[in-house]
CSV table of N, CA, C and O in Angstrom, one decimal:
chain,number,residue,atom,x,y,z
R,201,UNK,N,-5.4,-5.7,10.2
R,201,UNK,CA,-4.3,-5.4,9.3
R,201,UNK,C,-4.8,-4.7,8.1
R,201,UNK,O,-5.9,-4.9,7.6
R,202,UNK,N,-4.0,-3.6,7.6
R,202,UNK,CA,-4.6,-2.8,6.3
R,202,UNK,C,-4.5,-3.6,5.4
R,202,UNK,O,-3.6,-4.5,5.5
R,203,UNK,N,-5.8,-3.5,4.1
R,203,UNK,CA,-5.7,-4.4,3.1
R,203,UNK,C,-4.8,-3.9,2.2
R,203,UNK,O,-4.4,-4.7,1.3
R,204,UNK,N,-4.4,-2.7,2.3
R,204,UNK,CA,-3.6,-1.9,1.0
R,204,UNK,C,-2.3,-2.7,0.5
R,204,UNK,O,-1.8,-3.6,1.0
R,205,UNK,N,-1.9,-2.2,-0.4
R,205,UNK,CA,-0.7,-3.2,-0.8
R,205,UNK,C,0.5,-1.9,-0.3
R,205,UNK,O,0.3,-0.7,-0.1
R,206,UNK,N,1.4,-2.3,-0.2
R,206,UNK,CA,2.4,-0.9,0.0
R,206,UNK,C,3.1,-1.0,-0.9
R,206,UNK,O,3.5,-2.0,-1.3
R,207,UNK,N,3.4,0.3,-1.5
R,207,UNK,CA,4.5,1.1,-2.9
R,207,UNK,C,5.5,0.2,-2.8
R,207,UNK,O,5.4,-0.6,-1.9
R,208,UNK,N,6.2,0.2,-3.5
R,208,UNK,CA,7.8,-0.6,-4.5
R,208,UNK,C,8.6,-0.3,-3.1
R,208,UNK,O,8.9,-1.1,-2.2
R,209,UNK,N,8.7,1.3,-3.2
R,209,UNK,CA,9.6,2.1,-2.5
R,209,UNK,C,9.7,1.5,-0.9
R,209,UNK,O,10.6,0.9,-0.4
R,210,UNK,N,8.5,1.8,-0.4
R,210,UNK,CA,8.3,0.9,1.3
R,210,UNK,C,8.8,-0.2,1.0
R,210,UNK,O,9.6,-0.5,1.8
R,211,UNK,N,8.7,-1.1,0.2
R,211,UNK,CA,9.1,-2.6,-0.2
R,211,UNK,C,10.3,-2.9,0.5
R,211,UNK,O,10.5,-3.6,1.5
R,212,UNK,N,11.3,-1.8,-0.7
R,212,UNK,CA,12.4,-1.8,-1.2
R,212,UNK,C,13.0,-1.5,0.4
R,212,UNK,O,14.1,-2.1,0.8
R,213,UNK,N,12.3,-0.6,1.4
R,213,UNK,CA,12.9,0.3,2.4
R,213,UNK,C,12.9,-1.0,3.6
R,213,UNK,O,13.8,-1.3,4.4
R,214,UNK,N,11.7,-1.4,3.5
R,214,UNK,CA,12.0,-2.7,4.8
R,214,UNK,C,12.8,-3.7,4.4
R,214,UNK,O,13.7,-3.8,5.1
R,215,UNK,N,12.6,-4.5,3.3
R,215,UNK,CA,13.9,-5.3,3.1
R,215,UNK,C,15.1,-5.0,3.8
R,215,UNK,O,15.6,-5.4,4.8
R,216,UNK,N,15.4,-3.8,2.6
R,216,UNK,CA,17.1,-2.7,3.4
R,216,UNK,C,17.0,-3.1,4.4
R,216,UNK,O,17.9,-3.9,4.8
R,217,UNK,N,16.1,-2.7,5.2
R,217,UNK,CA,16.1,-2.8,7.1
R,217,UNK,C,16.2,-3.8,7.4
R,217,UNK,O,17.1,-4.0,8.2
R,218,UNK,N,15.4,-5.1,7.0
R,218,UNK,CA,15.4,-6.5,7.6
R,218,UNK,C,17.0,-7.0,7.1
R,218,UNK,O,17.6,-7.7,8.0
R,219,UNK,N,17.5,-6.8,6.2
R,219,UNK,CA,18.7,-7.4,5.4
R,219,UNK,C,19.8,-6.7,6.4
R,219,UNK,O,20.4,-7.5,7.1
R,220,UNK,N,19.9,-5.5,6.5
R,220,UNK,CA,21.5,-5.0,6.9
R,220,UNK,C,21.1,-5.3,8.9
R,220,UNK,O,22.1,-5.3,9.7
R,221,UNK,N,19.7,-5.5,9.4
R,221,UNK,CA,19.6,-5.6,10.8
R,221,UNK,C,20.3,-7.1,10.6
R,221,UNK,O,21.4,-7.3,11.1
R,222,UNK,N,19.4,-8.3,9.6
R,222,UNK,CA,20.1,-9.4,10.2
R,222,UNK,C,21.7,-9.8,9.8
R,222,UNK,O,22.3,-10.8,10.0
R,223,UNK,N,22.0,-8.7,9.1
R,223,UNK,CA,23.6,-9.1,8.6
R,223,UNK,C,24.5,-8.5,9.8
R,223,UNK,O,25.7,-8.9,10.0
R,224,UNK,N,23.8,-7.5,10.4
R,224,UNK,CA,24.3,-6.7,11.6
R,224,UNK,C,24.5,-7.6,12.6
R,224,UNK,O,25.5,-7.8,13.2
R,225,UNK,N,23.6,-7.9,12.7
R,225,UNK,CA,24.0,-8.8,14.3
R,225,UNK,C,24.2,-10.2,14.0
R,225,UNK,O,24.2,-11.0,14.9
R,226,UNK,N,24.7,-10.7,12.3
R,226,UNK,CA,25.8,-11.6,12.6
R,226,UNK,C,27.0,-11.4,12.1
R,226,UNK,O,27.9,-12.3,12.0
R,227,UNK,N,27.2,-10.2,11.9
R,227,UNK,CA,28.5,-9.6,12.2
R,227,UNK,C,28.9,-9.7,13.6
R,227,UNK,O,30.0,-10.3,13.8
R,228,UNK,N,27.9,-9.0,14.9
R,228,UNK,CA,28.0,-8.6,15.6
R,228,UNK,C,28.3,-10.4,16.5
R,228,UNK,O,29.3,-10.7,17.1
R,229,UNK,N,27.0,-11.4,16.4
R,229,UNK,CA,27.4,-12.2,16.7
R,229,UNK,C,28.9,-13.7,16.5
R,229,UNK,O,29.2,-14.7,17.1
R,230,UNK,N,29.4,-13.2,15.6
R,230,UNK,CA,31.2,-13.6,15.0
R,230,UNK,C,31.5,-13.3,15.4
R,230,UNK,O,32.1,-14.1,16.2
R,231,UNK,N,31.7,-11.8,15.8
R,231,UNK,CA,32.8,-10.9,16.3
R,231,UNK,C,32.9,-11.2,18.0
R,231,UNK,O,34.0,-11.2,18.5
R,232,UNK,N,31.6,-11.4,18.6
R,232,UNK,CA,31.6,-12.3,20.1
R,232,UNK,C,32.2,-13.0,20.0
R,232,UNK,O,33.3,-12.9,20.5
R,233,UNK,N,31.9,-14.3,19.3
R,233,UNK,CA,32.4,-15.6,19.6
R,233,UNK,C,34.2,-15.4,19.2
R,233,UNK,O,35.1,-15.7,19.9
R,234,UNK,N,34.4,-14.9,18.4
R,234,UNK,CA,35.6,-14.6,17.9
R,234,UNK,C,37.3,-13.7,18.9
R,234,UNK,O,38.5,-13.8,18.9
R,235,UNK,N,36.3,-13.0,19.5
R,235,UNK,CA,37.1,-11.9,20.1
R,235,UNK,C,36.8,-11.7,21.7
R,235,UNK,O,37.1,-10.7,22.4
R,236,UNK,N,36.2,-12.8,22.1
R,236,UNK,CA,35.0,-12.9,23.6
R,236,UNK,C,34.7,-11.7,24.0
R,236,UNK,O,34.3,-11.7,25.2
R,237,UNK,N,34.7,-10.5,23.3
R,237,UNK,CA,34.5,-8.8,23.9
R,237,UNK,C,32.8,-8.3,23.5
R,237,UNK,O,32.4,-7.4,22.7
R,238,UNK,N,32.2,-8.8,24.0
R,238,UNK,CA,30.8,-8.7,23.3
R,238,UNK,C,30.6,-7.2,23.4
R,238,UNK,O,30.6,-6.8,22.3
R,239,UNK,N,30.4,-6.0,24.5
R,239,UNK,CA,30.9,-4.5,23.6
R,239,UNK,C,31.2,-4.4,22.6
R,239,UNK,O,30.5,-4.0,21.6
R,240,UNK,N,33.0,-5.0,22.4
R,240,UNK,CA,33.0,-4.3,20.9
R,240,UNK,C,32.4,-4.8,19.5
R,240,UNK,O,32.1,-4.3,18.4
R,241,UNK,N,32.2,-6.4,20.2
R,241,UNK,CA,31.7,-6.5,18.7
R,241,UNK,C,30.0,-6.0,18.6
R,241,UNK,O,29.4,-6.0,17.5
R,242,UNK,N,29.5,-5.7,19.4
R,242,UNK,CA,28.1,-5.3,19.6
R,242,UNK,C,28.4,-3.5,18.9
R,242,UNK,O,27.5,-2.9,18.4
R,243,UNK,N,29.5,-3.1,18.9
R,243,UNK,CA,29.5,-1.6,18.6
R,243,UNK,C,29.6,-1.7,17.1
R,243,UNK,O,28.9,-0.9,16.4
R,244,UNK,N,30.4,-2.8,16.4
R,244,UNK,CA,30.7,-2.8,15.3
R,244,UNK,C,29.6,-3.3,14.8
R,244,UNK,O,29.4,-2.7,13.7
R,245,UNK,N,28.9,-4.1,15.1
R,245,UNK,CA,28.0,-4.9,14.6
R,245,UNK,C,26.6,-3.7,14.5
R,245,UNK,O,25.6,-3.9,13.8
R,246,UNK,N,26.7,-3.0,15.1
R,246,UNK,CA,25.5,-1.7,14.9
R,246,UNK,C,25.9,-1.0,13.9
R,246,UNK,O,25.0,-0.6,13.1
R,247,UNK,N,27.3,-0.6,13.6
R,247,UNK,CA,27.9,0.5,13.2
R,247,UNK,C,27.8,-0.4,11.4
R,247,UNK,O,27.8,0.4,10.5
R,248,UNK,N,27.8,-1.4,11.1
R,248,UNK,CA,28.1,-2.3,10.0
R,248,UNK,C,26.4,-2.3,10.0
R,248,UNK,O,26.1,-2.1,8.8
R,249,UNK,N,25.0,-2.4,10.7
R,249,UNK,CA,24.2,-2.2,10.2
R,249,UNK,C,23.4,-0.8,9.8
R,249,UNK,O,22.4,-0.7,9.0
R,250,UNK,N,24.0,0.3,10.6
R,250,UNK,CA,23.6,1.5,10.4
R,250,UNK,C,24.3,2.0,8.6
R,250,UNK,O,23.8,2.9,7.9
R,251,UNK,N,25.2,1.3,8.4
R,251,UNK,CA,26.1,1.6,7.2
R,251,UNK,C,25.4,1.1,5.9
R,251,UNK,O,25.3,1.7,4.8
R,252,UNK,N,25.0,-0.3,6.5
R,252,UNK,CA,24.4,-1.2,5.4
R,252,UNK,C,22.5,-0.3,5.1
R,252,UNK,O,22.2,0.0,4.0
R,253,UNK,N,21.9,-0.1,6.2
R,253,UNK,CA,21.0,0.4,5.9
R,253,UNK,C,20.6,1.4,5.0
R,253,UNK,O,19.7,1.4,4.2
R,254,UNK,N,21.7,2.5,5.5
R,254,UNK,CA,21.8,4.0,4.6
R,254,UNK,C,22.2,3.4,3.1
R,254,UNK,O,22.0,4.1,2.1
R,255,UNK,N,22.9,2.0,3.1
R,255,UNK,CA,23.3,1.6,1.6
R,255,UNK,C,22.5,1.3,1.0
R,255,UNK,O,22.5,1.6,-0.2
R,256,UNK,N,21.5,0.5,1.4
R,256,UNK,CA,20.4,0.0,1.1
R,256,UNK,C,19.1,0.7,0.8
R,256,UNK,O,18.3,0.4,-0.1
R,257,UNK,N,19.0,1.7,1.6
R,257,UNK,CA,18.1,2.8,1.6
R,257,UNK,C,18.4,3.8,0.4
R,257,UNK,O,17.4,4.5,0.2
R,258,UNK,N,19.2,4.1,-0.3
R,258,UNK,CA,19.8,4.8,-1.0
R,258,UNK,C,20.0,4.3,-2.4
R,258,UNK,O,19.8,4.9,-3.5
R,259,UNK,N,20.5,3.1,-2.3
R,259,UNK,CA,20.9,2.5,-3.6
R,259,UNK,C,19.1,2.0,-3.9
R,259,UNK,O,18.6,2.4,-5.0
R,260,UNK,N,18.5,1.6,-3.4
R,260,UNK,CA,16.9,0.9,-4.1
R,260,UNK,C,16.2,2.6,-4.2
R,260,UNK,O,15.4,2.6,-5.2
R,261,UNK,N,16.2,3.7,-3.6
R,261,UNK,CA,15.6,5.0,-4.2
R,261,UNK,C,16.0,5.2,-5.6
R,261,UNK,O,15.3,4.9,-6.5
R,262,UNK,N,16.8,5.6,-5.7
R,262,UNK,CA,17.9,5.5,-7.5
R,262,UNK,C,17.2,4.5,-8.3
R,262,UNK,O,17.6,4.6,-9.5
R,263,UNK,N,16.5,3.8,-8.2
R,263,UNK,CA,16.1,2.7,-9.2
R,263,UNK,C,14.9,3.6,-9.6
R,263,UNK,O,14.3,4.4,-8.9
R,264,UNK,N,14.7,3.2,-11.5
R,264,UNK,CA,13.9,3.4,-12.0
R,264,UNK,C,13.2,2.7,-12.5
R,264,UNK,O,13.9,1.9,-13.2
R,265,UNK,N,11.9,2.3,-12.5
R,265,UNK,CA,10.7,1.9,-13.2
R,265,UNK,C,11.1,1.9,-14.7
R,265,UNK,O,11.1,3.0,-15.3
R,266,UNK,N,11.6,0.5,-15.6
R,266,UNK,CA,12.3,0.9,-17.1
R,266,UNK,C,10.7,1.0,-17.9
R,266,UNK,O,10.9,0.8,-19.1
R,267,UNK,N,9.2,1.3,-17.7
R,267,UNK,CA,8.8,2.5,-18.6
R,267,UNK,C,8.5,3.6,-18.1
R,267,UNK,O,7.7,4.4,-18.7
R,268,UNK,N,9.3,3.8,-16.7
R,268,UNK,CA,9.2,5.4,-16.7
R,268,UNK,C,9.5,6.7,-17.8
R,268,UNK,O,10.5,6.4,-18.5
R,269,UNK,N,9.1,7.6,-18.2
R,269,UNK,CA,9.5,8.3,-19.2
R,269,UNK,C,10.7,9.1,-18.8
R,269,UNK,O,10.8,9.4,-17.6
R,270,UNK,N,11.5,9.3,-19.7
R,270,UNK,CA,13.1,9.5,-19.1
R,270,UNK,C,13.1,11.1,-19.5
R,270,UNK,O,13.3,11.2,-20.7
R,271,UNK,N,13.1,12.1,-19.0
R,271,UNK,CA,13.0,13.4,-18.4
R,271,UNK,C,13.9,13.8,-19.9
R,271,UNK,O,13.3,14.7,-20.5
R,272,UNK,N,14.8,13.5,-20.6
R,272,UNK,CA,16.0,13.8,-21.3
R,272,UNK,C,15.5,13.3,-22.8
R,272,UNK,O,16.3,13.3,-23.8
R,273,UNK,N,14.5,13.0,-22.8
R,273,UNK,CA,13.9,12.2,-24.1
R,273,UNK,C,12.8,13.0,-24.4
R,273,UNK,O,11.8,13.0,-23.7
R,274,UNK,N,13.1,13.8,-25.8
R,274,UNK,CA,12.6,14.5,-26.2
R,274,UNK,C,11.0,14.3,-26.9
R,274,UNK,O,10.1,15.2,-27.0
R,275,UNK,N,10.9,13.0,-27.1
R,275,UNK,CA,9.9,12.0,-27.6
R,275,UNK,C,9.1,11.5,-26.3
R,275,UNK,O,8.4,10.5,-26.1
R,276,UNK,N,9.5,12.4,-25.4
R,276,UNK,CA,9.1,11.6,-23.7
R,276,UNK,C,7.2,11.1,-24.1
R,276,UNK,O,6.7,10.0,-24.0
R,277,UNK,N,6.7,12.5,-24.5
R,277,UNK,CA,5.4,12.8,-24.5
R,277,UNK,C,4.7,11.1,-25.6
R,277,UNK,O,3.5,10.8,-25.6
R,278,UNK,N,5.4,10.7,-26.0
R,278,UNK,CA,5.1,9.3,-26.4
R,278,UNK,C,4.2,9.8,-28.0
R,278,UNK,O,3.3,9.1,-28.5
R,279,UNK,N,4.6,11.4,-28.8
R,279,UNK,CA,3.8,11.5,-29.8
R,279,UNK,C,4.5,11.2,-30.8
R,279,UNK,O,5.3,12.2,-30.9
R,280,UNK,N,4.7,10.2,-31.8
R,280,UNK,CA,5.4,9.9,-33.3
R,280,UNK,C,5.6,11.0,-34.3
R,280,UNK,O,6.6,11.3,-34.9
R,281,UNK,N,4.4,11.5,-34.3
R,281,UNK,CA,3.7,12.5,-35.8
R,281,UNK,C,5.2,14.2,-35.4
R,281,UNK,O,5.8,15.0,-36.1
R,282,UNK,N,5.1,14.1,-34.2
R,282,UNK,CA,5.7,15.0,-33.5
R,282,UNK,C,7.4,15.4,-34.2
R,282,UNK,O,8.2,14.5,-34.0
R,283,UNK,N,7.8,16.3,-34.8
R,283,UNK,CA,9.4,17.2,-35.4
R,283,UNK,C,10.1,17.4,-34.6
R,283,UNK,O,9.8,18.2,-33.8
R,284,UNK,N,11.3,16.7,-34.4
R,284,UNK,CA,12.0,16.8,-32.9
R,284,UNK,C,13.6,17.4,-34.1
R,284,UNK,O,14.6,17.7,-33.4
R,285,UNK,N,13.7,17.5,-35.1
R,285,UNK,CA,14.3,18.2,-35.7
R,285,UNK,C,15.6,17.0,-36.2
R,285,UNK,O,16.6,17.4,-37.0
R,286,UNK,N,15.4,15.4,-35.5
R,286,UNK,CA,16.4,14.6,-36.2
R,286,UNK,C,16.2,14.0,-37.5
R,286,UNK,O,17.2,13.6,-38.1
R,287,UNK,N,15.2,13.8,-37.8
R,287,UNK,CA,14.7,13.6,-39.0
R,287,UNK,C,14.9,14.0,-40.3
R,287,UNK,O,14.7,15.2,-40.2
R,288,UNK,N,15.1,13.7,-41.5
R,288,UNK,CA,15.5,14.5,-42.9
R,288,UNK,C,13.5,14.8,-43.3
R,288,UNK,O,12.6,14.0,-43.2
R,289,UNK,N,13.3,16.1,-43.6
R,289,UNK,CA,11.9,16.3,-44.2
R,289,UNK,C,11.9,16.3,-45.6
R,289,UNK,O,12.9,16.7,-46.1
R,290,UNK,N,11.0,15.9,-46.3
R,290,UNK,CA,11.4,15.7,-47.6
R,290,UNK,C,9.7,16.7,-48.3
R,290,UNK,O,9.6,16.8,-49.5
């Protein structure tokens, strides 16, 4: 087994996978017991985890690290002494 630890991101990306697979097939498993049509509920039950995955995959990418430096922050460079022109100079 690798000793390495894996990134946030891989983290974030198997969860997704584990969470919307097992929410998938108990969708998928309801919708058998429910509807005795194991096809359809097996189609839905893929289709509700292929949905859930891309949501999951997508919405945890978007997340930022809150001391990432924010691209739009002119002070990004973290220097004080630095004239960013809001300041009164006296």
């Amino acid at each position: 087994m690798d000793d390495r630890q894996p990134s946030s991101h891989e983290m974030r990306a198997r969860m997704g996978f584990a969470g919307s697979t097992i929410i998938g097939l108990g969708v998928a498993a309801a919708l058998a017991a429910a509807t005795d049509s194991m096809p359809v509920s097996l189609g839905i039950g893929l289709a509700v985890t292929l949905a859930l995955m891309v949501a999951f995959t997508r919405g945890g990418s978007r997340t930022r690290h809150p001391d990432a430096d924010d691209p739009a922050d002119p002070d990004a460079d973290g220097d004080p002494d630095e004239d960013d022109g809001t300041s009164p100079t006296i």
